[in-house]
Amino acid sequence: MPPPDPDPALGRMQRKRLSRRSFLATASTGAAGAAIAGTAAAGTLADVPERLPGAPVGARSARSPHVDLGRIPEATPGRRNLAPEDAINSKTPLHKLVGVVTPSDLHYERSHSGVPDLDPAQHRLLVHGMTKKSLVFTMDELWAMPSVSRIAFLECSGNGWENWKAADETLTVQHTHGLISTHEWTGVPLSVLIDLVGKERGSTWMLAEGGDATGLARSIPLTDEIMNETIVAYAQNGEPLRPAHGYPVRLLIPGWEGNLSIKWLRRLKFGDAPFMTRWETARYTSLMANGKAKQFQLRQEINSVITAPSGMMEIRPGYNRITGLAWSGHGSIVRVEVSTDGGRTWADATLNRPVLPKAQARFHLDWRWDGKPTKIVSRSTDDKGHVQPDRKTVIGEMGTNALFHYNAQQTWSIDDAGRVRNVLS
Amino acid sequence: MSCRNPLLAVASAAIAAVALAGAAGASALEFGRPASPDEIALWDIDISPDGRGLPKGSGTVARGKAVYAEQCAACHGTDGTGGLKDRLVGGQGTLASDKPVKTVGSYWPYATTLFDYVRRAMPYQAPGTLGVDDTYAVSAYILSLNGIVAGDATLDQASLPRVVMPNRDGFVPEPEFRTITNSR
């Protein structure tokens, strides 16, 4: 990502600063997160620039020009640094974010035929099929109906797919795990629409279809859990959905693979069997070693990753705070263990509270690095008793062709120079 | 997006009270207008493996070859291989190998899905522009390139669902979703 355009006022300040200050390059450990390295650091308090009147109050606030935050557009495993038209997804910079809520513009993105520009005045939601009534809803109606808000993660089932066959040493955690984000989502509970149309008792599957060019469509099993938790969402983090995330309305099914949460939603059809669209047959099915494919592997399994220190960072001996994210489509994270000796011994990390069900949880562990090469790993446990598997277990079950649903423990190796690298285990 | 319609604003105030009384109250609310059969037909494009949803019409492999050359080959290659975008042909027998090749011929379990997908999504830059007959025809051509239907085949509403795809039994649904039970 190119650096942001320099602000003219800032340029003046910087020139002034540089003229009277030694040029101390900040040692970028990477753990400093989103700060742009390279400006002069203040030596003593006398070097800190004097206070100056700031920019006027505006209608919107932009990020500081000192902060460099961006997603990275990519394609299938190993296909990186692409022209935008060849990218199929864009990954969240997990290593530059703190807490658990992802800023709206940095939520990961995946689409199959680009981001449509939909006018809410003309967009409609049709709900029909095995129902007493077939109804058409306007967006104004959806905004006026009973509403619910929930903080939940959304994760692409392809998250983690870089590491199925080999570990590329140059990858950051943004590459390996950037297809997950957490937002507060607001909308109409699906159950309200189910009641309004009068779903027939015998309907067990629902087709959800988007208004994007490709008309992305998925069959959703109507379990009680899904009917109770699904949101027909029109807002993210308090604002109307952004176009990339489904404006003006999308489905949001907490804990289930991202492609079920159909964006640009325009049709829900109730039926009694899966519809077998391309996306639940040719795509989003996981090939096993015997050549058969798992189908309707819909839940996002228990997972975690250390976000710092992580791939391509450099650490120094002494105190290092290990931090990361854990999540489970089954429920709430209750425990994250961290190993700093390649999985031989484990220590409990601290979890930031509150820990919410089907949302990411932030963990921390104080660590003193002795300067010797080692490997760090995290492993999570949820309130239903699921424990994140190691790589051997995942590969043993799935082989290495599955593409989707890779949730093995992530190992980062650290060499004697403090260089942190992506490795398989 | 917010309540521009004053009637809706009133309605939403009423709802707040109803919602407090419990979610069951929502079913009594008046939202949505009835959809007419004609407008449903415009959008009701999904096709099930048993053929439900297939429109009347038909297409031959020969016609499909011409449609393909004109509308598809630029992205998918002249014979469904070697194009810039997804490969559509070949790969049978590779699924258990180290480099599986997933195509319509090697991987897709239902021919109905091919019709559904081509009609809804292809050609990529102008989905929805192929007629029904040409959609049957180009589907027939892709299946014939894969050796699944004969070179003189014609596909229609009745014959398409009967096409047996080589990987028909290649999928193992998660046990949780083989039979769905729920309480409403």
Coordinates of C-alpha atoms in Angstrom, one line a residue:
Chain A
M1 CA 0.0 0.0 0.0
P2 CA 1.4 3.4 -0.9
P3 CA 2.0 5.8 2.0
P4 CA -0.9 8.2 2.4
D5 CA -0.7 11.6 0.8
P6 CA 1.3 13.9 3.0
D7 CA -0.8 16.6 4.7
P8 CA 0.6 20.0 3.7
A9 CA 0.4 21.2 7.4
L10 CA 2.2 18.1 8.5
G11 CA 4.9 18.6 5.9
R12 CA 5.6 22.0 7.5
M13 CA 5.8 20.5 10.9
Q14 CA 8.0 17.6 9.8
R15 CA 10.4 19.9 8.0
K16 CA 10.8 22.0 11.1
R17 CA 11.3 18.9 13.2
L18 CA 13.9 17.4 10.9
S19 CA 15.9 20.7 10.8
R20 CA 16.5 20.7 14.5
R21 CA 16.7 17.0 15.3
S22 CA 19.0 14.1 14.9
F23 CA 17.6 11.5 12.5
L24 CA 17.1 8.5 14.8
A25 CA 15.6 5.7 12.8
T26 CA 13.1 3.9 15.0
A27 CA 14.0 0.3 15.3
S28 CA 10.9 -1.3 13.8
T29 CA 10.2 -4.5 15.6
G30 CA 6.9 -4.8 13.8
A31 CA 5.2 -5.2 17.1
A32 CA 4.8 -1.4 17.0
G33 CA 1.9 -2.3 14.8
A34 CA 0.6 0.2 12.3
A35 CA 3.0 3.1 12.9
I36 CA 5.0 4.1 9.9
A37 CA 8.7 3.8 10.6
G38 CA 11.3 6.2 9.4
T39 CA 10.4 9.5 11.0
A40 CA 12.8 10.9 13.5
A41 CA 12.2 9.9 17.1
A42 CA 12.3 12.5 19.9
G43 CA 15.5 12.2 21.8
T44 CA 14.7 14.2 24.9
L45 CA 11.5 16.0 25.8
A46 CA 13.0 19.1 24.4
D47 CA 12.9 17.5 21.0
V48 CA 9.1 17.0 21.1
P49 CA 7.5 19.5 18.8
E50 CA 5.8 22.4 20.4
R51 CA 2.0 22.4 20.6
L52 CA 0.3 24.0 17.6
P53 CA -3.4 24.7 16.7
G54 CA -4.7 21.7 14.8
A55 CA -6.9 21.1 11.9
P56 CA -10.5 22.3 12.0
V57 CA -13.4 20.1 13.2
G58 CA -14.8 18.2 10.2
A59 CA -17.7 16.0 9.3
R60 CA -15.6 12.8 9.3
S61 CA -12.3 11.9 10.9
A62 CA -9.5 10.3 8.9
R63 CA -6.6 8.1 10.2
S64 CA -3.4 9.8 11.2
P65 CA -1.0 10.0 8.3
H66 CA 1.5 8.3 10.7
V67 CA -0.7 5.2 10.6
D68 CA -0.5 2.7 7.8
L69 CA -3.3 0.3 7.8
G70 CA -4.5 -1.6 4.8
R71 CA -5.8 -5.0 3.6
I72 CA -4.0 -7.0 1.0
P73 CA -5.8 -8.3 -2.1
E74 CA -4.8 -11.9 -2.9
A75 CA -6.1 -15.0 -4.7
T76 CA -5.7 -18.7 -4.1
P77 CA -2.7 -20.1 -2.0
G78 CA 0.6 -18.7 -3.2
R79 CA -1.0 -16.2 -5.6
R80 CA -0.1 -12.8 -4.0
N81 CA 0.9 -9.3 -5.1
L82 CA -1.7 -9.3 -7.9
A83 CA -3.3 -6.8 -10.1
P84 CA -6.6 -5.9 -8.4
E85 CA -8.7 -7.6 -11.1
D86 CA -7.0 -10.9 -10.4
A87 CA -7.6 -10.7 -6.6
I88 CA -10.5 -12.7 -5.2
N89 CA -10.2 -11.7 -1.5
S90 CA -8.6 -9.0 0.6
K91 CA -7.1 -9.8 4.0
T92 CA -7.4 -8.0 7.4
P93 CA -4.1 -6.7 8.9
L94 CA -4.5 -8.7 12.2
H95 CA -0.9 -7.9 13.3
K96 CA -1.6 -4.2 13.3
L97 CA -4.9 -4.3 15.2
V98 CA -5.6 -4.6 18.9
G99 CA -8.7 -5.7 20.9
V100 CA -11.2 -7.7 18.9
V101 CA -13.4 -5.3 16.9
T102 CA -12.2 -4.8 13.3
P103 CA -12.5 -1.3 11.9
S104 CA -15.2 -1.3 9.2
D105 CA -12.9 -0.5 6.2
L106 CA -10.5 -3.3 7.3
H107 CA -13.0 -6.1 7.5
Y108 CA -11.8 -8.9 5.2
E109 CA -13.6 -9.0 1.9
R110 CA -14.4 -11.8 -0.6
S111 CA -16.6 -11.5 -3.6
H112 CA -17.2 -13.6 -6.8
S113 CA -18.1 -10.9 -9.3
G114 CA -17.1 -7.6 -7.8
V115 CA -18.9 -5.2 -5.5
P116 CA -22.2 -4.0 -7.0
D117 CA -23.5 -0.5 -6.4
L118 CA -27.1 -1.1 -5.2
D119 CA -29.6 1.7 -4.7
P120 CA -31.6 0.9 -1.6
A121 CA -34.7 2.6 -3.1
Q122 CA -34.7 0.0 -5.8
H123 CA -33.4 -3.0 -3.9
R124 CA -35.9 -5.6 -2.8
L125 CA -35.9 -8.8 -0.7
L126 CA -38.2 -11.6 -1.9
V127 CA -39.1 -14.3 0.7
H128 CA -41.0 -17.3 -0.7
G129 CA -41.0 -21.0 -1.3
M130 CA -42.5 -23.4 1.3
T131 CA -44.3 -20.5 3.0
K132 CA -47.9 -19.5 3.6
K133 CA -47.2 -16.1 1.9
S134 CA -44.7 -14.8 -0.6
L135 CA -43.6 -11.3 0.5
V136 CA -41.5 -8.5 -0.9
F137 CA -39.7 -6.2 1.5
T138 CA -38.3 -2.8 1.0
M139 CA -35.2 -1.6 2.8
D140 CA -37.1 1.0 4.7
E141 CA -39.3 -1.8 6.0
L142 CA -36.3 -3.8 7.2
W143 CA -35.0 -0.8 9.1
A144 CA -38.4 -0.3 10.7
M145 CA -38.8 -3.9 11.9
P146 CA -37.7 -5.4 15.2
S147 CA -34.0 -5.4 15.3
V148 CA -31.1 -7.1 17.0
S149 CA -27.3 -6.3 17.3
R150 CA -24.6 -8.8 17.9
I151 CA -20.8 -8.8 18.0
A152 CA -19.7 -11.8 16.0
F153 CA -16.8 -13.0 13.9
L154 CA -17.1 -13.7 10.2
E155 CA -14.5 -16.0 8.7
C156 CA -13.9 -17.2 5.1
S157 CA -13.7 -20.9 5.0
G158 CA -10.5 -20.4 3.1
N159 CA -8.8 -18.7 6.0
G160 CA -5.5 -20.5 6.7
W161 CA -5.3 -22.1 3.3
E162 CA -1.8 -20.8 2.6
N163 CA -0.4 -23.5 5.0
W164 CA -2.1 -26.7 3.8
K165 CA 0.9 -28.0 1.8
A166 CA 3.9 -25.9 2.8
A167 CA 4.8 -22.9 4.9
D168 CA 6.1 -19.9 3.0
E169 CA 8.6 -18.2 5.3
T170 CA 7.8 -14.7 4.1
L171 CA 4.2 -14.7 5.2
T172 CA 2.8 -12.5 7.9
V173 CA -0.3 -13.3 10.0
Q174 CA -2.2 -11.1 7.6
H175 CA -1.5 -13.6 4.8
T176 CA -2.0 -16.8 6.9
H177 CA -5.1 -15.7 8.9
G178 CA -6.4 -12.4 7.5
L179 CA -9.7 -13.8 6.3
I180 CA -11.4 -13.3 9.7
S181 CA -12.8 -10.1 11.3
T182 CA -15.2 -9.2 14.1
H183 CA -17.9 -6.6 13.9
E184 CA -21.1 -5.6 15.6
W185 CA -23.9 -6.5 13.2
T186 CA -27.4 -5.1 13.3
G187 CA -30.5 -6.2 11.5
V188 CA -33.8 -8.1 11.6
P189 CA -33.7 -11.5 13.2
L190 CA -34.4 -14.1 10.5
S191 CA -37.0 -15.6 12.9
V192 CA -39.1 -12.4 12.4
L193 CA -39.2 -12.9 8.6
I194 CA -39.9 -16.6 9.1
D195 CA -43.0 -15.7 11.2
L196 CA -44.1 -13.0 8.7
V197 CA -44.1 -15.4 5.7
G198 CA -45.3 -18.4 7.7
K199 CA -42.7 -21.0 7.0
E200 CA -44.1 -24.4 6.5
R201 CA -43.2 -26.9 9.2
G202 CA -41.6 -29.2 6.6
S203 CA -39.1 -26.7 5.3
T204 CA -35.6 -27.7 6.4
W205 CA -33.4 -25.7 4.0
M206 CA -33.4 -22.1 2.9
L207 CA -31.7 -20.8 -0.3
A208 CA -30.2 -17.4 0.2
E209 CA -29.3 -15.5 -3.0
G210 CA -27.3 -12.3 -3.7
G211 CA -28.0 -9.4 -6.0
D212 CA -24.4 -9.4 -7.3
A213 CA -23.7 -10.3 -10.9
T214 CA -23.0 -13.9 -10.1
G215 CA -26.2 -14.3 -8.0
L216 CA -24.2 -16.1 -5.3
A217 CA -26.5 -18.6 -3.7
R218 CA -26.2 -21.0 -0.8
S219 CA -28.5 -23.5 0.9
I220 CA -28.7 -23.0 4.6
P221 CA -29.8 -25.8 6.9
L222 CA -32.7 -24.6 9.1
T223 CA -31.5 -25.9 12.4
D224 CA -32.9 -24.2 15.5
E225 CA -29.4 -22.7 16.2
I226 CA -29.3 -21.1 12.7
M227 CA -33.0 -19.9 12.8
N228 CA -32.5 -18.3 16.2
E229 CA -29.1 -16.6 15.5
T230 CA -29.3 -15.5 11.9
I231 CA -29.6 -11.8 11.2
V232 CA -30.8 -10.1 8.0
A233 CA -28.3 -7.4 8.6
Y234 CA -28.2 -3.9 7.3
A235 CA -25.5 -2.3 9.5
Q236 CA -22.0 -3.0 10.6
N237 CA -20.3 -1.3 13.5
G238 CA -23.2 1.1 13.9
E239 CA -23.3 2.4 10.3
P240 CA -25.2 1.1 7.2
L241 CA -23.3 -1.8 5.6
R242 CA -20.5 -0.7 3.3
P243 CA -20.9 -1.9 -0.4
A244 CA -18.1 -4.4 -0.1
H245 CA -19.9 -6.0 2.8
G246 CA -23.3 -6.3 1.3
Y247 CA -25.1 -2.9 1.2
P248 CA -28.0 -2.5 1.5
V249 CA -28.7 -5.9 3.2
R250 CA -26.9 -9.2 3.8
L251 CA -27.3 -12.3 5.8
L252 CA -25.1 -12.7 8.9
I253 CA -24.9 -16.2 10.4
P254 CA -22.6 -16.1 13.4
G255 CA -20.1 -18.9 13.6
W256 CA -20.7 -20.4 10.1
E257 CA -18.5 -20.1 7.0
G258 CA -18.5 -16.6 5.6
N259 CA -19.9 -17.5 2.2
L260 CA -23.2 -18.5 3.8
S261 CA -23.7 -14.9 5.0
I262 CA -24.9 -13.9 1.5
K263 CA -24.2 -10.2 0.7
W264 CA -26.4 -8.0 -1.4
L265 CA -29.2 -10.3 -0.3
R266 CA -32.3 -10.3 -2.6
R267 CA -34.0 -13.7 -2.2
L268 CA -34.7 -16.2 0.5
K269 CA -36.5 -19.4 -0.6
F270 CA -37.7 -22.1 1.7
G271 CA -37.4 -25.7 0.6
D272 CA -37.0 -29.2 1.9
A273 CA -33.6 -30.2 0.5
P274 CA -30.3 -28.5 -0.4
F275 CA -30.5 -26.7 -3.7
M276 CA -27.0 -27.9 -4.7
T277 CA -25.7 -24.6 -6.2
R278 CA -22.2 -24.4 -7.6
W279 CA -20.9 -23.0 -4.3
E280 CA -21.9 -26.0 -2.3
T281 CA -20.7 -28.6 -4.9
A282 CA -17.9 -27.3 -7.1
R283 CA -16.7 -24.8 -4.5
Y284 CA -16.6 -24.7 -0.7
T285 CA -16.3 -28.5 -0.5
S286 CA -13.2 -30.0 1.0
L287 CA -11.3 -32.7 -0.9
M288 CA -10.0 -35.5 1.3
A289 CA -7.0 -37.7 0.7
N290 CA -9.2 -40.5 -0.7
G291 CA -10.6 -38.2 -3.4
K292 CA -14.0 -37.8 -1.7
A293 CA -15.1 -34.3 -0.6
K294 CA -16.7 -33.2 2.6
Q295 CA -19.8 -31.3 1.8
F296 CA -21.8 -28.8 4.0
Q297 CA -18.8 -28.5 6.3
L298 CA -20.4 -25.3 7.4
R299 CA -19.3 -24.4 10.9
Q300 CA -16.1 -22.5 11.5
E301 CA -14.1 -24.7 13.8
I302 CA -12.1 -23.7 16.9
N303 CA -9.1 -21.7 16.1
S304 CA -6.4 -19.3 17.4
V305 CA -3.3 -17.5 16.2
I306 CA -0.6 -15.4 17.9
T307 CA -0.6 -12.0 16.1
A308 CA 2.5 -10.7 17.8
P309 CA 5.2 -11.8 17.7
S310 CA 4.2 -13.2 14.3
G311 CA 5.5 -13.7 10.8
M312 CA 8.2 -11.3 9.5
M313 CA 8.5 -9.4 12.9
E314 CA 11.8 -9.2 14.8
I315 CA 12.0 -9.4 18.6
R316 CA 14.8 -8.7 21.1
P317 CA 15.7 -10.8 24.1
G318 CA 14.0 -9.8 27.3
Y319 CA 10.4 -8.9 27.8
N320 CA 8.0 -9.7 25.0
R321 CA 4.2 -9.6 25.2
I322 CA 2.7 -12.4 23.3
T323 CA -0.8 -11.6 22.1
G324 CA -3.3 -13.1 19.7
L325 CA -6.8 -14.0 18.8
A326 CA -9.0 -17.0 19.4
W327 CA -12.4 -17.9 18.1
S328 CA -14.9 -20.8 17.7
G329 CA -18.0 -21.2 15.7
H330 CA -19.3 -23.5 18.4
G331 CA -19.5 -20.9 21.1
S332 CA -17.2 -19.0 23.5
I333 CA -13.5 -19.3 24.0
V334 CA -12.8 -20.4 27.6
R335 CA -9.0 -21.0 27.5
V336 CA -6.0 -20.2 25.3
E337 CA -2.7 -21.9 26.1
V338 CA 0.6 -20.7 24.7
S339 CA 3.7 -22.7 24.2
T340 CA 7.1 -20.9 23.9
D341 CA 9.0 -24.1 23.5
G342 CA 7.5 -25.6 20.3
G343 CA 4.6 -27.4 22.0
R344 CA 6.5 -29.2 24.8
T345 CA 5.0 -27.1 27.7
W346 CA 2.0 -24.8 27.8
A347 CA 1.0 -21.8 29.9
D348 CA -2.5 -20.3 30.2
A349 CA -2.8 -16.9 28.5
T350 CA -5.0 -14.1 29.9
L351 CA -8.2 -13.4 28.1
N352 CA -9.6 -9.8 27.7
R353 CA -13.1 -9.6 29.0
P354 CA -15.9 -9.9 28.1
V355 CA -15.4 -13.0 25.9
L356 CA -18.4 -13.3 23.6
P357 CA -19.8 -16.4 21.9
K358 CA -18.8 -16.7 18.2
A359 CA -16.7 -13.6 18.5
Q360 CA -12.9 -13.3 18.5
A361 CA -11.3 -13.3 21.9
R362 CA -8.0 -11.4 22.6
F363 CA -5.3 -13.2 24.7
H364 CA -2.0 -12.1 26.2
L365 CA 0.9 -13.7 27.8
D366 CA 4.0 -12.0 29.4
W367 CA 7.1 -13.7 28.1
R368 CA 10.9 -13.3 28.6
W369 CA 12.8 -14.5 25.6
D370 CA 16.3 -15.8 26.4
G371 CA 17.6 -15.2 22.9
K372 CA 17.7 -18.9 21.9
P373 CA 15.9 -20.2 18.8
T374 CA 12.5 -21.5 19.6
K375 CA 8.9 -21.8 18.4
I376 CA 5.8 -20.3 19.7
V377 CA 2.3 -21.8 19.3
S378 CA -1.2 -21.1 20.6
R379 CA -4.1 -23.6 21.3
S380 CA -7.6 -22.6 22.2
T381 CA -10.5 -24.4 23.9
D382 CA -14.2 -23.5 23.8
D383 CA -17.1 -23.9 26.1
K384 CA -18.4 -27.0 24.3
G385 CA -15.0 -28.7 25.0
H386 CA -13.5 -28.4 21.6
V387 CA -9.7 -28.1 21.6
Q388 CA -7.8 -26.6 18.6
P389 CA -6.1 -29.5 16.9
D390 CA -2.4 -29.7 15.9
R391 CA -1.3 -29.9 12.3
K392 CA -0.8 -33.6 12.4
T393 CA -4.3 -34.2 13.5
V394 CA -5.8 -31.9 10.8
I395 CA -3.7 -33.4 8.0
G396 CA -4.4 -36.9 9.3
E397 CA -8.1 -36.3 8.9
M398 CA -8.2 -34.2 5.7
G399 CA -5.0 -34.8 3.8
T400 CA -3.5 -31.7 2.1
N401 CA -6.0 -31.0 -0.7
A402 CA -8.9 -29.7 1.3
L403 CA -8.3 -26.0 0.7
F404 CA -11.0 -25.0 3.2
H405 CA -11.3 -25.1 7.0
Y406 CA -7.7 -25.3 8.0
N407 CA -7.7 -24.6 11.7
A408 CA -4.5 -26.3 12.9
Q409 CA -2.4 -24.6 15.6
Q410 CA -0.1 -22.0 14.0
T411 CA 3.5 -22.2 14.8
W412 CA 5.9 -19.2 14.5
S413 CA 9.7 -20.0 14.6
I414 CA 12.1 -17.5 16.1
D415 CA 15.8 -17.7 15.2
D416 CA 18.8 -16.5 17.2
A417 CA 18.5 -13.1 15.6
G418 CA 14.9 -12.8 16.8
R419 CA 13.4 -13.2 13.3
V420 CA 9.9 -14.6 13.5
R421 CA 8.8 -16.9 10.6
N422 CA 5.9 -18.9 9.4
V423 CA 6.5 -22.7 9.8
L424 CA 4.3 -25.7 9.7
S425 CA 5.0 -26.9 13.2
Chain B
M1 CA -32.5 4.5 4.6
S2 CA -33.9 5.7 7.9
C3 CA -37.6 6.2 8.2
R4 CA -38.3 8.5 5.3
N5 CA -41.9 7.4 5.2
P6 CA -43.8 8.9 8.1
L7 CA -46.1 5.9 8.2
L8 CA -43.2 3.7 8.8
A9 CA -41.9 5.9 11.5
V10 CA -45.2 5.5 13.3
A11 CA -45.1 1.8 12.7
S12 CA -41.7 1.4 14.2
A13 CA -42.7 3.2 17.3
A14 CA -45.5 0.7 17.6
I15 CA -43.1 -2.1 17.1
A16 CA -40.9 -1.1 19.9
A17 CA -43.8 -1.7 22.2
V18 CA -44.7 -5.0 20.6
A19 CA -41.1 -6.2 20.7
L20 CA -41.1 -5.8 24.5
A21 CA -44.1 -8.1 24.7
G22 CA -42.0 -10.8 23.1
A23 CA -40.7 -11.9 19.7
A24 CA -44.0 -13.7 19.0
G25 CA -45.6 -10.3 18.6
A26 CA -43.7 -9.8 15.3
S27 CA -45.9 -12.3 13.4
A28 CA -48.8 -10.0 13.9
L29 CA -47.0 -7.1 12.2
E30 CA -47.8 -5.9 8.8
F31 CA -44.6 -5.7 6.8
G32 CA -44.0 -6.8 3.2
R33 CA -46.4 -6.8 0.3
P34 CA -47.5 -10.0 -1.4
A35 CA -45.4 -11.0 -4.4
S36 CA -47.2 -11.8 -7.6
P37 CA -46.6 -15.2 -9.3
D38 CA -45.3 -13.3 -12.4
E39 CA -42.6 -11.3 -10.5
I40 CA -41.6 -14.4 -8.5
A41 CA -41.0 -16.2 -11.8
L42 CA -38.6 -13.5 -12.8
W43 CA -36.3 -14.2 -9.8
D44 CA -37.0 -17.8 -9.1
I45 CA -34.0 -19.2 -11.0
D46 CA -32.6 -22.0 -8.9
I47 CA -32.6 -25.5 -10.2
S48 CA -32.6 -28.6 -8.1
P49 CA -30.9 -31.9 -8.9
D50 CA -34.3 -33.5 -9.6
G51 CA -34.8 -30.9 -12.4
R52 CA -37.3 -28.7 -10.5
G53 CA -37.0 -25.2 -11.9
L54 CA -35.7 -26.1 -15.3
P55 CA -37.4 -24.0 -18.0
K56 CA -38.9 -25.4 -21.2
G57 CA -36.4 -25.4 -24.1
S58 CA -33.6 -27.5 -25.5
G59 CA -30.1 -27.3 -27.0
T60 CA -27.8 -29.5 -29.0
V61 CA -24.0 -30.0 -28.6
A62 CA -23.5 -28.6 -32.1
R63 CA -25.3 -25.4 -31.3
G64 CA -23.4 -25.3 -27.9
K65 CA -20.1 -25.4 -29.7
A66 CA -20.9 -22.2 -31.6
V67 CA -22.2 -20.5 -28.5
Y68 CA -19.1 -21.5 -26.6
A69 CA -16.7 -20.3 -29.3
E70 CA -18.4 -16.9 -29.3
Q71 CA -19.3 -16.4 -25.6
C72 CA -17.0 -18.5 -23.5
A73 CA -13.8 -19.5 -25.2
A74 CA -12.0 -16.2 -24.6
C75 CA -11.9 -16.9 -20.9
H76 CA -12.1 -20.6 -20.6
G77 CA -10.0 -21.7 -23.6
T78 CA -11.1 -23.2 -26.9
D79 CA -11.7 -26.7 -25.5
G80 CA -12.4 -25.7 -21.9
T81 CA -8.8 -25.9 -21.0
G82 CA -5.8 -23.5 -21.1
G83 CA -8.0 -20.4 -20.7
L84 CA -7.3 -17.4 -18.4
K85 CA -10.1 -18.5 -16.0
D86 CA -11.5 -21.7 -14.6
R87 CA -10.7 -24.9 -16.5
L88 CA -14.0 -26.6 -17.4
V89 CA -12.8 -29.9 -18.9
G90 CA -10.7 -32.9 -17.9
G91 CA -9.1 -33.9 -14.6
Q92 CA -11.1 -37.1 -14.2
G93 CA -9.1 -39.5 -12.1
T94 CA -7.0 -36.8 -10.4
L95 CA -9.1 -36.1 -7.2
A96 CA -7.1 -38.4 -5.0
S97 CA -3.7 -37.3 -6.4
D98 CA -1.3 -34.7 -5.1
K99 CA -2.6 -32.2 -7.7
P100 CA -6.3 -32.7 -8.1
V101 CA -7.9 -30.9 -11.1
K102 CA -11.5 -30.0 -10.3
T103 CA -13.6 -29.3 -13.3
V104 CA -17.2 -29.7 -14.4
G105 CA -16.2 -33.2 -15.7
S106 CA -14.1 -34.4 -12.8
Y107 CA -15.8 -32.8 -9.8
W108 CA -19.4 -31.5 -10.3
P109 CA -22.0 -33.9 -9.0
Y110 CA -25.0 -32.6 -10.9
A111 CA -25.5 -31.5 -14.5
T112 CA -28.5 -29.3 -13.2
T113 CA -26.0 -27.2 -11.3
L114 CA -24.2 -26.5 -14.6
F115 CA -27.3 -25.1 -16.2
D116 CA -28.2 -23.2 -13.0
Y117 CA -24.7 -21.6 -12.8
V118 CA -24.3 -20.8 -16.4
R119 CA -27.7 -19.2 -16.5
R120 CA -27.2 -17.1 -13.4
A121 CA -23.6 -16.2 -13.7
M122 CA -22.1 -16.6 -17.2
P123 CA -20.8 -15.1 -19.4
Y124 CA -19.0 -13.4 -16.6
Q125 CA -19.3 -9.8 -17.9
A126 CA -23.0 -10.2 -19.0
P127 CA -24.8 -12.8 -16.9
G128 CA -28.4 -13.5 -17.9
T129 CA -27.9 -12.7 -21.6
L130 CA -27.8 -16.3 -22.9
G131 CA -31.3 -17.6 -23.9
V132 CA -32.7 -20.7 -22.4
D133 CA -32.0 -22.8 -25.5
D134 CA -28.4 -21.6 -25.7
T135 CA -27.9 -22.4 -22.0
Y136 CA -29.0 -26.0 -22.6
A137 CA -26.8 -26.1 -25.7
V138 CA -23.6 -24.7 -24.1
S139 CA -24.2 -27.0 -21.1
A140 CA -24.5 -29.9 -23.5
Y141 CA -21.3 -28.9 -25.2
I142 CA -19.3 -28.7 -22.0
L143 CA -20.6 -32.1 -20.9
S144 CA -19.6 -33.5 -24.3
L145 CA -16.1 -32.1 -24.1
N146 CA -15.9 -34.0 -20.8
G147 CA -17.1 -37.2 -22.5
I148 CA -20.3 -37.2 -20.4
V149 CA -22.8 -36.9 -23.2
A150 CA -22.4 -37.9 -26.8
G151 CA -21.5 -35.5 -29.6
D152 CA -24.9 -35.6 -31.1
A153 CA -26.8 -35.2 -27.8
T154 CA -29.7 -32.8 -27.2
L155 CA -30.5 -31.6 -23.7
D156 CA -33.8 -30.4 -22.3
Q157 CA -36.0 -30.3 -19.2
A158 CA -36.3 -34.1 -19.1
S159 CA -32.9 -35.3 -20.2
L160 CA -30.6 -32.9 -18.3
P161 CA -31.5 -34.2 -14.8
R162 CA -30.9 -37.7 -16.0
V163 CA -27.3 -37.0 -17.0
V164 CA -25.1 -39.1 -14.7
M165 CA -22.0 -37.1 -13.6
P166 CA -18.8 -39.1 -13.0
N167 CA -18.3 -37.7 -9.5
R168 CA -22.0 -38.0 -8.5
D169 CA -21.0 -40.0 -5.4
G170 CA -17.9 -38.0 -4.5
F171 CA -19.4 -36.0 -1.7
V172 CA -19.9 -36.8 1.9
P173 CA -22.3 -34.4 3.7
E174 CA -21.5 -33.7 7.3
P175 CA -23.6 -36.0 9.5
E176 CA -25.2 -33.0 11.2
F177 CA -26.9 -31.9 8.0
R178 CA -28.0 -35.3 6.5
T179 CA -31.4 -35.0 8.2
I180 CA -32.4 -31.6 9.6
T181 CA -34.7 -31.5 12.6
N182 CA -36.0 -28.3 14.1
S183 CA -38.8 -27.1 16.3
R184 CA -40.6 -24.6 14.1

